[in-house]
Amino acid sequence: MSTSKQHLPTKADVIVIGGGVVGCSLAYHLAKKNVSTVLLERKSLTCGTTWHAAGLVGQLRASKNLTLMAKYSTDLYQELQNSKNRSLGFIQNGSLNIAECPERMEEIKRSTSMGRNFGLDISILNQDEIKERYPLVNTDGVTGGVFLPKDGQINPVDVTMALAQEAKLHGAKVFEQTKVNGFVEENDEIKTVVTDKGEIECKKIVITAGMWSREVGKLCGINIPLHACEHFYVLTEPSDDIPKNLPVLRVADSYIYVKEDAGKLLIGAFEPKAKPWGMEGIPEEFEFDSLPEDYDHFEPILLKAMNRLPILNDLGIQTFFCGPESFTPDDRYYLGKVPNKKNIFVSTGFNSIGVQSAGGVGKVMAEWITDERAPFDLWDVDIARVLDFQNDEEYLKERSTETLGLLYKIHWPFYQYETARNIKHSPLHETLKKHGACFGELAGWERANWYADDPKEAIYEYSFSKQNWFEKSRSEHLSVRDSVGLFDQTSFSKFLIHGKDALSLLNYLCVSEMDVPVGKIVYTQMLNSEAGTESDLTIVRINDDEFMAVTSPTSHNKDLYWIKNNSSDFKEVQIDDITENYGCLSLMGPKSRDLLQSITNENISNDELPFGYSIKTNILKAECRVNRITYVGELGYEIYVPREYLNDVFDLIYIEGEKHQLVLAGYHALNSLRMEKGYLHWGHDITIEEDPFEAGVGFCVNLKKTKKFLGQEKLEEKLKEGSTKRRVNFSLHDKNVLLYHNEPIFYDGNPVGEITSGMYGHYLDKSLGMGYINFENKDKLEGMLKEQKFEIEIAGSKYKADASLAAFYDSKREKILI
């Protein structure tokens, strides 16, 4: 399959590093686009993890775009198999997922509603229908299941070889036994790939090296946090009692998947506590290797399988296999361009779903590489979400024990990781803990999500309905509406942009006019060249040539490097990360001014500090910055405190707050408050697929600036054409069901969109959501909003909903301007 070593070229447009199924798919799709492509494999194609993959091909993923990519994979594999009468072992025998508890069935029903909205053929089955589809199943204790007829299975080696062959036919060059030893880099750009067979100049590289990707990343100074775990399966002896072409069976509550293979059954597992592997590094000679058996580890899973499939009690085990698979800290793979480098892309960390993802991933990545931008919203899997701390070996080892099993755990709303915690703390962590804070983790930060009356009760009890913290968070929410709440928002990312060209840079990047008075706060967006929203953030002008930007911790690297990467034409500007320098205390509620005034000598009346402005003030010995802004829809202030003084300032506010009915409030209350006010969350409610007008924040856009901002020309084109999608706020008539994300939106019985985020609005006492609806023109949208024939589907049932472009709470903004 490989091209001989004497033909190693001296130049290539793109070098793909890694010859598994993903690397070969990417080489194929690049070559189809007439991109000069070279694929380098350290040993043999498929020799890492692809060769021993189970070869399951499923289509339903966690989001619409990932599902569309998976659907493309199945279409591609069918085309490859049919085109030259190849035998790839691809059969669309369907998949059957069964539930052994009511909570799993709720998850299945919710995912079925989502999948149907994404265009998948899905059927909910009862016990009898499950038995009909899979006669070997013992249905005792089964609460139901779901069948996807176009799912299936494939031979991973055969499909990889077919992709490699097609890549070569389209002009790509494939080299096996060619190890990458290093890179020649200039100014954050890879110029040359150094191999043990010679050097190749290149324009771009893509790391598709599976469990070796982290080590390859180190060679070029990037973080690709993943860790290998042992993955087990057994293959039974053949039996005439095993029907041919059974659907792929998944029994997630028992941690198992099963596929029929030539009259045998393959039983694999994603057990709750995994075994990390390769802590001392992957052996140099590793190729088509398996790992030692561990029957004691696998036995509990096998016993569960024997209960669900009684035939296993009569079959012998022909093969016990253990091989490594790589897992990421959040169970989502890595795609895209590394934000702090000019020409490094990654496509790796597939968490055991590489085969079923490879086709769509290859297509999408080929477009991303050639166009220098994602073809649609892929933030869930974007490498830009990676943060530096995640590349720590001990962190990865500990987290990987959990993430393998999470594939088959119930995907609870608000789930909090149990491993590799306490990475980043606010200075207030121990204080908040004593006050009953129940912490969640976001971007490594431990953050107070809600407060229990007793610190011992600060534990999550998961459910798809109202969880154990619901009433506690409700109390926090209402206190913010009625009096004043205190949030610790130290985890906010903070960047200082300063220098003579700072204003010019920000006016180029931001849709808003940034030449504002010193002290003015600007809520704004940054767009890409296609007018998609890359960032949604606030920026305060501190001095003539100095600005402070504040954004979400999950967007830290993405936003930081978006600003840096677009600053090359602005010579006298510096961007500093000051996140760790300051804590942030957020005082929100109608009594927040009275409380804040009692601890500062500055006059913070509405006349002296109106909404959208910032001042410096001393609180105790600390020089603080006070921003009058809100994310909850009330009078409010964000107080930026030098980190060393944060505890003292907190204590002062807390003591003085007793006179003003102050409560400590967490991020769940923050979320429910912002939902009532219709405020956006980047990555959910606004992404690169939407422009500000579609997202309902067109008021931020200034199209009459002296110089055009990035994306303005495309935005103006879109405005002339007229939009056909719009973000809308929804409230359900039924108060007993909750919205989270991806629930289908119907109008007059027809699907028109999906929910992007949801939360219960305690002040309004309604279940709320926001999402995008599609329509033909502006008149049609107005008619839809007037007639109000909206329904939202949740777990297979449709619920009436009211829709509004305006916020349901304080739509005239009277509360925040007092």
Coordinates of C-alpha atoms in Angstrom, one line a residue, residues 114 169 213 240 261 296 348 399 405 412 415 424 427 524 559 592 644 655 792 796:
M114 CA -33.6 14.9 18.7
L169 CA -5.9 7.3 -7.0
S213 CA -1.2 12.4 19.0
D240 CA -26.0 -22.3 14.7
D261 CA -19.7 -11.7 13.4
D296 CA -11.0 -10.4 36.7
T348 CA -7.8 12.9 16.8
R399 CA -9.8 11.6 34.2
G405 CA -17.3 4.6 31.2
W412 CA -27.5 13.5 32.8
Y415 CA -23.5 16.1 35.1
K424 CA -8.3 25.7 39.6
P427 CA -9.4 32.3 46.5
T524 CA -20.1 43.2 21.3
D559 CA -10.9 34.3 22.2
S592 CA -27.1 46.0 44.9
E644 CA -4.8 39.0 47.1
I655 CA -21.2 41.2 56.6
I792 CA -41.7 21.7 21.5
G796 CA -41.6 12.0 22.1

